[in-house]
XYZ file of C-alpha atoms in Angstrom:
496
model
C 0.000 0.000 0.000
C 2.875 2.395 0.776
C 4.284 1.623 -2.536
C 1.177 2.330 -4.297
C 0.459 5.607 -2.380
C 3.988 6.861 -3.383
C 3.752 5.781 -7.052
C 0.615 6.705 -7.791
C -1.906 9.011 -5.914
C -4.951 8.509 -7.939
C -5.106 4.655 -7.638
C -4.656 4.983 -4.079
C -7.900 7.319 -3.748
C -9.333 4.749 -5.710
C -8.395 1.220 -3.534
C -9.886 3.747 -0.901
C -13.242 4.374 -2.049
C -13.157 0.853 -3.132
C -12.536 -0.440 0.252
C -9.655 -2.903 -1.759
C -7.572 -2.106 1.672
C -6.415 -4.801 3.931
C -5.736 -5.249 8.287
C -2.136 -5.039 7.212
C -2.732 -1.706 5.589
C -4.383 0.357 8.382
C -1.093 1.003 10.406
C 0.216 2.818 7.063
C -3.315 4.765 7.199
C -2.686 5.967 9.999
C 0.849 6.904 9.844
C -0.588 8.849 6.815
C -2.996 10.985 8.854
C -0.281 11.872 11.105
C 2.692 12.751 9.296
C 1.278 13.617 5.271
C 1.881 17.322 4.788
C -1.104 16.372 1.656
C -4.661 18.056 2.340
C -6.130 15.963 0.658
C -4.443 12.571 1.129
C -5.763 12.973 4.929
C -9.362 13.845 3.658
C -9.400 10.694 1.772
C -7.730 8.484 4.391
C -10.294 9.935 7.291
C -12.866 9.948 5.025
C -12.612 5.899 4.526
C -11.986 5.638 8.203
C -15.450 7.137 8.832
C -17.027 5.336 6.051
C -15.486 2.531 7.228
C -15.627 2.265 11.617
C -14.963 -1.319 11.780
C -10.946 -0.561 10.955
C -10.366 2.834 13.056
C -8.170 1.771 15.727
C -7.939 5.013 18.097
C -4.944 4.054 19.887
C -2.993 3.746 16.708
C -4.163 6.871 14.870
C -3.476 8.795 18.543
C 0.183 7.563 18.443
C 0.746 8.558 14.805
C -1.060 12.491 15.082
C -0.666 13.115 18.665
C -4.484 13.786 19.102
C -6.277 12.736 22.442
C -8.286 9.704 21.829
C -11.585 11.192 23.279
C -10.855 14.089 20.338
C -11.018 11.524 17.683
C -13.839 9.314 18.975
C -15.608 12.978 18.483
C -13.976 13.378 15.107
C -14.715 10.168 13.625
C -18.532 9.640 14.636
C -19.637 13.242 15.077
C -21.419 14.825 12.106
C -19.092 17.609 11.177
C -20.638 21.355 9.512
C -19.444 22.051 6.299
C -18.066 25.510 5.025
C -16.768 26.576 2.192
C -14.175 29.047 0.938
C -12.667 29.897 -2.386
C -9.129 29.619 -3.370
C -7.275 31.566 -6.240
C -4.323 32.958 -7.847
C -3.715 34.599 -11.236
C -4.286 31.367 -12.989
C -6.701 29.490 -11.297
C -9.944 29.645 -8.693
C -11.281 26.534 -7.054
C -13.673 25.640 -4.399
C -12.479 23.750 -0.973
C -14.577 22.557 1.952
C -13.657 22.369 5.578
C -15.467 19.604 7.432
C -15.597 21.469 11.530
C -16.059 19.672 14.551
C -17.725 20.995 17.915
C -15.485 19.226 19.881
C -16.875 18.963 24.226
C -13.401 19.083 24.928
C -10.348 21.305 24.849
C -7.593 19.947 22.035
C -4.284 21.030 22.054
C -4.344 19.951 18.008
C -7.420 21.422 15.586
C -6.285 19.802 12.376
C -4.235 16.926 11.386
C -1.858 19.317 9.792
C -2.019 22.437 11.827
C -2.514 25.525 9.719
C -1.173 29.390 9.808
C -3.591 31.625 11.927
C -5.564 28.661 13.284
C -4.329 29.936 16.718
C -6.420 33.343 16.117
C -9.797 31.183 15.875
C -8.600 29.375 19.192
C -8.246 33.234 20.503
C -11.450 34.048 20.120
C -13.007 30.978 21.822
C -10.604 31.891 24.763
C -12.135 35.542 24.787
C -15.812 33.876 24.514
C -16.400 35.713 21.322
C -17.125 32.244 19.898
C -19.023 30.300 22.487
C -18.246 26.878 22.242
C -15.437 24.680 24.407
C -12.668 23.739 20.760
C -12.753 22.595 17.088
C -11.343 20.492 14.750
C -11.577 20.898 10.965
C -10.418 18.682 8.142
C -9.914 20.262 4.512
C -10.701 18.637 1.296
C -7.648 19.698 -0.685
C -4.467 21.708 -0.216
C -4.431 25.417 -0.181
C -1.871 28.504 1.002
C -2.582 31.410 2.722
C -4.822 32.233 5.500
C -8.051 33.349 3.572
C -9.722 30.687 4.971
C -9.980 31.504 8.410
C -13.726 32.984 8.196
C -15.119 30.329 7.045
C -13.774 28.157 10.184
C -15.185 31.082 12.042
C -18.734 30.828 9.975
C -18.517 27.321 10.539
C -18.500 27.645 14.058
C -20.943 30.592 14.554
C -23.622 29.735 11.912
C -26.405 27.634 11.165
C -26.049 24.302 8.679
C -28.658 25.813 6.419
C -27.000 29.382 6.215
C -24.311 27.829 5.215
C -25.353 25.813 2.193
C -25.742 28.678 0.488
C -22.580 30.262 1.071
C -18.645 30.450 0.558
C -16.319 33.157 2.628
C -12.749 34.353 2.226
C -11.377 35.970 4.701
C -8.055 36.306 7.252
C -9.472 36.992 10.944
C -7.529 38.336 13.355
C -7.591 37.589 17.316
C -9.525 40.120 18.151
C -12.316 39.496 15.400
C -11.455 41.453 12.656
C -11.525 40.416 9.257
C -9.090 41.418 6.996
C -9.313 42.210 3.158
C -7.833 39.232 0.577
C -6.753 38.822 -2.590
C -8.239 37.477 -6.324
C -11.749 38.660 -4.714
C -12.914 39.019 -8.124
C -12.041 35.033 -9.349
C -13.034 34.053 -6.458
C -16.714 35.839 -6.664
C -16.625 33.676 -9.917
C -16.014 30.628 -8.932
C -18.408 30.611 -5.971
C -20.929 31.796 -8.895
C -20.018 28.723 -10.611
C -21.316 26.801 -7.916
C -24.688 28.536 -6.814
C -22.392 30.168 -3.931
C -23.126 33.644 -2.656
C -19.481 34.913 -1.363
C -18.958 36.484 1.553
C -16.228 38.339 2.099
C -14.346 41.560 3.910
C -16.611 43.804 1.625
C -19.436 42.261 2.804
C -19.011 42.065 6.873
C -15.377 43.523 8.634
C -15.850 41.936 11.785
C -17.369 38.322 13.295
C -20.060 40.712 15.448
C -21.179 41.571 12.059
C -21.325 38.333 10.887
C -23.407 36.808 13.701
C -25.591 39.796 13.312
C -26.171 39.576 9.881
C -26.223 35.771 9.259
C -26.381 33.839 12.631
C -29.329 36.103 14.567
C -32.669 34.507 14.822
C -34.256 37.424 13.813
C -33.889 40.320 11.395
C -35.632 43.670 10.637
C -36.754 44.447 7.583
C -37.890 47.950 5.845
C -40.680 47.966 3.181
C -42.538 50.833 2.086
C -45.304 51.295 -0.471
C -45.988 55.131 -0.750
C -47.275 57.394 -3.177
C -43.669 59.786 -3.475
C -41.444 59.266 -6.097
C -37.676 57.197 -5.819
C -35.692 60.057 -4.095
C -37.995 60.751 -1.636
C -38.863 57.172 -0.697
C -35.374 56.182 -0.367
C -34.928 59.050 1.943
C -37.989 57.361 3.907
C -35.955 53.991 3.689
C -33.348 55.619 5.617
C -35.100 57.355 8.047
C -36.667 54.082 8.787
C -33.315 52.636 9.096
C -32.304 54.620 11.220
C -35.641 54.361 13.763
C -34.043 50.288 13.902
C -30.687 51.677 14.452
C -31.928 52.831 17.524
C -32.305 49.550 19.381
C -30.132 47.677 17.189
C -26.838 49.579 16.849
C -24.999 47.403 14.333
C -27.951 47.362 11.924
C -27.460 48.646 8.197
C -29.833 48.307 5.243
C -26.394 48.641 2.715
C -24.770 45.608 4.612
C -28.251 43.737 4.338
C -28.240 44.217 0.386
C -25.150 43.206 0.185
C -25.036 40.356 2.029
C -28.185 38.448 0.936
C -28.218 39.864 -3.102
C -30.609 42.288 -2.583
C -31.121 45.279 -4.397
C -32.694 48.738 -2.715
C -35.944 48.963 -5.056
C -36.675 45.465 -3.919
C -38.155 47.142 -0.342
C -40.209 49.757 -1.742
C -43.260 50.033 -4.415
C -43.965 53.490 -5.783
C -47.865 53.824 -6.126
C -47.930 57.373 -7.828
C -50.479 58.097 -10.380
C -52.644 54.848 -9.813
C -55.565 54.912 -12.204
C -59.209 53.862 -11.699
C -58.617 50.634 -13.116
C -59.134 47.548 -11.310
C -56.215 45.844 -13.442
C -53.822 48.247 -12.564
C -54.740 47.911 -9.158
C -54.180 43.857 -8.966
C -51.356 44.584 -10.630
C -49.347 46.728 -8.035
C -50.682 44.569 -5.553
C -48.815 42.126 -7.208
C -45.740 43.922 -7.269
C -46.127 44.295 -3.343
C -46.940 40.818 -3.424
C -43.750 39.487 -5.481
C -41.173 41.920 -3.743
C -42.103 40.336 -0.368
C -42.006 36.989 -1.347
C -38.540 37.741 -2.855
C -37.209 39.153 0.772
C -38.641 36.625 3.012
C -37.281 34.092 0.648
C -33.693 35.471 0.347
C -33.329 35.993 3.932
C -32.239 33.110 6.492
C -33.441 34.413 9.538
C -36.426 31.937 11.523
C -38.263 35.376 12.071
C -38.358 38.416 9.918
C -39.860 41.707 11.312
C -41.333 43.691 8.182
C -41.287 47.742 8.998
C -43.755 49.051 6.850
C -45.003 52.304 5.726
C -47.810 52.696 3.790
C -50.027 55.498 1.721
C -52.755 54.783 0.036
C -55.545 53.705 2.769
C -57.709 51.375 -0.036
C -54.576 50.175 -1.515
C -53.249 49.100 2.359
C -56.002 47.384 2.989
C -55.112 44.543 0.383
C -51.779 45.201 1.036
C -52.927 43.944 5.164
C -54.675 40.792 3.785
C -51.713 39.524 1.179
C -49.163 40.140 4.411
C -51.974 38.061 7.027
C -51.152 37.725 10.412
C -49.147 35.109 10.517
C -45.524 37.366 10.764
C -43.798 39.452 12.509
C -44.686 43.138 11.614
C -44.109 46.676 12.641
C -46.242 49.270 11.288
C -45.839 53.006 10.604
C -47.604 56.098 10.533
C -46.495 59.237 8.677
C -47.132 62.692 10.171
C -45.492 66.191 10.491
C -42.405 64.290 7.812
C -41.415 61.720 10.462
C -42.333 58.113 10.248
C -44.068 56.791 13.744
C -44.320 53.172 14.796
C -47.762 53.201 15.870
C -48.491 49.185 15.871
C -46.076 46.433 17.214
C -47.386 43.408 15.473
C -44.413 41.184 16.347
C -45.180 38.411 18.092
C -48.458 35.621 17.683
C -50.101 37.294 20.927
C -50.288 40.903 19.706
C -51.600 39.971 16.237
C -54.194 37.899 17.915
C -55.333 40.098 20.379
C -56.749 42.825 17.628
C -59.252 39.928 17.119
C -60.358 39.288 19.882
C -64.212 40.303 19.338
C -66.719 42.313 21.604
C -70.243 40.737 21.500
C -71.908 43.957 22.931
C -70.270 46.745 20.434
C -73.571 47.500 19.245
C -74.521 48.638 22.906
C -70.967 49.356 24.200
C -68.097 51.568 22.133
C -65.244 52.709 24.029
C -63.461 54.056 20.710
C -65.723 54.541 17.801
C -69.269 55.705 17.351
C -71.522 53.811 15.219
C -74.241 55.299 13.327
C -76.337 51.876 11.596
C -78.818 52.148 8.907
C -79.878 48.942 7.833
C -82.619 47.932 5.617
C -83.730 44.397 4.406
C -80.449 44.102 2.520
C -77.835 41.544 2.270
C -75.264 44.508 1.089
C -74.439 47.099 3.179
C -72.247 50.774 2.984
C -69.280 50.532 5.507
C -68.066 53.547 5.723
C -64.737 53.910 7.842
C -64.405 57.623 9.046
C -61.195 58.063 11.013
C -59.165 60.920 9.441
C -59.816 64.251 8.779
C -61.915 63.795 4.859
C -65.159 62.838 5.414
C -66.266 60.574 2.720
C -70.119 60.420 3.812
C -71.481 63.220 1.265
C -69.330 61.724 -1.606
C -70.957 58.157 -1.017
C -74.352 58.712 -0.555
C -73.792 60.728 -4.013
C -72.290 57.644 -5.315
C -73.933 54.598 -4.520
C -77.635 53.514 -4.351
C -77.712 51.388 -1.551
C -79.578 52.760 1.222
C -77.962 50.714 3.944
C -74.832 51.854 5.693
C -72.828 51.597 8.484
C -71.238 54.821 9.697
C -68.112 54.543 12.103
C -67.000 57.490 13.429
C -63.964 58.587 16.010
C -65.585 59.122 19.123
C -62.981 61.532 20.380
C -63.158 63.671 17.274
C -62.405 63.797 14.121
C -58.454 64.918 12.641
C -55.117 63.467 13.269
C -54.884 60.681 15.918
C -52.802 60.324 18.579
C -49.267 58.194 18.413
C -50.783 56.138 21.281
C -51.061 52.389 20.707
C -53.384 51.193 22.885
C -55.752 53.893 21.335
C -55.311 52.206 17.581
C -55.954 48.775 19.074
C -58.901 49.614 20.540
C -60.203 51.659 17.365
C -59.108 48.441 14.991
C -60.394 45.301 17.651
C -64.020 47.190 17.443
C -64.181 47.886 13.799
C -63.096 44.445 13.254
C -65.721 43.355 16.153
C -68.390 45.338 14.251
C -67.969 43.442 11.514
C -68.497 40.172 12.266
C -71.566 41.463 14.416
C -72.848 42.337 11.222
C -72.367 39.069 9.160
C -73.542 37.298 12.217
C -76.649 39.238 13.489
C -77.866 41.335 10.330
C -76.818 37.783 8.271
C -74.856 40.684 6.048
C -73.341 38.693 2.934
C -71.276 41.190 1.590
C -69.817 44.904 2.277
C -68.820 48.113 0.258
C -66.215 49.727 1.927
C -65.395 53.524 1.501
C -62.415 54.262 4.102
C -60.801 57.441 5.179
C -58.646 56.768 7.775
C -54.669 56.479 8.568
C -53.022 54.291 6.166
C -51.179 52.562 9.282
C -54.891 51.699 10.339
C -56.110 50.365 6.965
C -53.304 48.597 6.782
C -53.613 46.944 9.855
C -57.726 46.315 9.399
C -57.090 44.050 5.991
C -53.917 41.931 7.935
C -57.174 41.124 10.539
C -60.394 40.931 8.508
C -58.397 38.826 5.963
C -59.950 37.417 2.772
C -62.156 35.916 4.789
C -65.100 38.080 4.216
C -66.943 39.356 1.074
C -65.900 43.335 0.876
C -65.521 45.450 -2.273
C -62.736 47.942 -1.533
C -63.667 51.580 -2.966
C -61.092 53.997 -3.659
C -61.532 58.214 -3.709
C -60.703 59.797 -6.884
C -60.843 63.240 -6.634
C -61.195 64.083 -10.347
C -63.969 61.364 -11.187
C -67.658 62.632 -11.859
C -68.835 59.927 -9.139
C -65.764 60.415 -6.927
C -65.308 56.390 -5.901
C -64.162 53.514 -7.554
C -64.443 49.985 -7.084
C -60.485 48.846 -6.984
C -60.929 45.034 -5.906
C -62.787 42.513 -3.974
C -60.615 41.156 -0.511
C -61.700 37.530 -1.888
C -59.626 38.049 -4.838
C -56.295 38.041 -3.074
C -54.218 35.629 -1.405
C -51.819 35.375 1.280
C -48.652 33.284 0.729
C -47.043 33.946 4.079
């Protein structure tokens, strides 16, 4: 076998994965893992060790590499995390994995052939930057330079599924930093090659970064839909950012693009100019619809909290029902040019407690007034009266259904106040209201004419749903009738 493996490499592999190897040969196998200076000849020898228990003897491979026994019981039955990391030089680019071990124990080895800088990762696990006891790692072929210390570092701070997706290239120093590399731009191509997004200095500088970025649980997320053109919605996007700043100092909406392939426009939808036409309408919501399903599906995180700003109070209220209740939201009012989080939707309890009905709103209102004029009619006017238009004069002129609900502010009409607990209460009995109204009055289907925050209508479709039959009207100004029929809440779908 010795002969063989000196002679010729590739037919050695090959006896390998062939299992062609015999009791004789394992002594050999293991003086091989301890004293080959060959990446890869100890990937392949470990890697038929573990595919192969039955000829591991510990106390042999122990004498030959000068690793604690207990380390390589953990090495050669523990399921290792893979990582990857580019290599390159003028000529060439390649892709190499590192197979990393959580080891229980402290080792005073962390690779069969102990590589430059490996001491900085041990560093940081002495500082408790990286919270676990050691490692081990075991690299698929050979390689120079110390580039691939961030992905040990990934390795060790990230989840399996993050890193699937990703390759990083990186020297890290003791205290955390990472430092800039070479051949970035051959190496961006060959992780491209291979469905890899690269992460590298440009991307994150330190590991706090990293672990913020790509190993947090959650992650905040700007989205705005707004009737103000590109400059001034970016501005918006910023002033947002910086409202999450404020709680979560190492947050950045450039680092967030960068890191998952994002691009800016994807977290905003301009709505200028929207005309009366109920295509054009299902079409933007579809754009709103498309660019979320492209964030929550390029991020990683377990829980993404959407900030949102909206406009358009008709065009929120199918925005509410597409997003559901089933996430993690923040939502934001816009007054006096600053945005306002007015409605902490963030976690199951305070979504579900906005529907939480009141069986007695008919004879009890804490928040709204409620002026009811129904006739023997299966189709009722609900008209939504929170703001400072009133649209009462302009629907009566409009429609010719005699039956209506009127809900009115019971404090007064005119801006609201920034005060939470007041829009819960205003949104649980509107919602409560409703399902009075399908229930007791056996009301099939509703009109709805809404002036009222866009923060609230945004809110009132995430709760009613698609659940119930209601023909969203929007004002036009300009129009001879003033209202227009936009879409029906049935017609859209949630896929979050």
């Amino acid at each position: 076998m010795k002969d063989i493996y000196n002679k010729d490499r590739k037919i050695f592999f090959e006896l390998l994965e062939d299992k062609q190897i015999k009791k004789e040969d394992i002594p050999f196998l293991c003086e091989v893992l301890g004293s080959s200076k060959n990446e890869e000849d100890i990937y392949q020898v470990y890697r038929f060790f573990r595919n192969n228990p039955e000829y591991i003897d510990y106390d042999a491979i122990s004498k030959t590499t000068g690793i604690d026994k207990d380390v390589l019981v953990e090495i050669f039955t523990k399921n290792p995390v893979k990582s990857y990391f580019p290599v390159a030089n003028k000529n060439d680019a390649d892709i190499i994995t590192a197979y990393i071990f959580k080891l229980s124990k402290k080792s005073h080895k962390h690779a069969f052939i102990e590589k430059d800088g490996i001491d900085n990762v041990r560093s940081l696990i002495d500082d408790g930057k990286i919270p676990i006891k050691d490692f081990f790692v075991i690299f698929d072929k050979g390689f120079t330079g110390n580039s691939y210390l961030l992905s040990v570092v990934a390795g060790l701070l990230l989840d399996d599924k993050v890193l699937s997706d990703y390759a990083f290239t990186g020297e890290v120093n003791k205290k955390g930093d990472i430092i800039p590399v070479n051949f970035l731009e051959a190496k961006r191509k060959a992780c491209n090659e291979k469905g890899l997004k690269l992460i590298s200095p440009q991307e994150v500088q330190n590991i706090d970064e990293l672990t913020f970025f790509m190993g947090s649980k959650e992650m905040d997320v700007p989205f705005l839909v707004l009737n103000k053109d590109k400059t001034e919605i970016e501005r918006s996007l910023e002033k947002i950012e910086q409202i999450i700043k404020k709680t979560k100092a190492q947050y950045s909406l450039d680092k967030l693009l960068k890191i998952f392939s994002l691009e800016k426009e994807d977290f905003y939808v301009e709505t200028s100019n929207v005309a009366p036409q109920e295509e054009v309408w299902m079409s933007l919501l579809n754009r709103v619809k498309d660019k979320l399903q492209k964030i929550y599906s390029s991020l990683n995180h377990p829980k993404i909290t959407l900030h949102i700003a909206t406009s358009i109070a008709s065009l929120s209220v199918g925005i509410g029902v597409i997003l559901g209740i089933k996430r993690s939201y923040v939502i934001y009012h816009f007054q006096n040019e600053e945005y306002f989080p007015v409605l902490h939707l963030d976690t199951p309890q305070s979504l579900r407690s906005l529907k939480q009905t009141t069986k007695d709103i008919l004879e009890h209102q804490e928040f709204i007034n409620i002026d009811m004029h129904i006739e023997n009619s299966e189709s009722i006017n609900l008209i939504l009266h929170l703001a400072s238009h009133n649209p009462v004069a302009d629907v009566v002129s409009f429609t010719k259904n005699q039956s209506y609900v009127y809900i009115s502010d019971k404090r007064s009409q005119g801006n609201l106040p920034l005060d939470e607990e007041l829009w819960r209460g205003y949104l649980s009995e509107v919602y409560s209201l409703i399902n009075i109204l399908k229930a007791r009055y056996l009301i099939k289907s509703f009109d709805l004419f809404i002036s009222c925050p866009s923060a609230m209508a945004l809110a009132l479709g995430m709760i009613v749903g698609n659940y119930f039959d209601i023909n969203v009207y929007n004002y036009y100004r300009n129009l001879p009738e003033k209202y227009f029929r936009v879409f029906n809440i049935t017609e859209l779908e949630t896929p979050f």
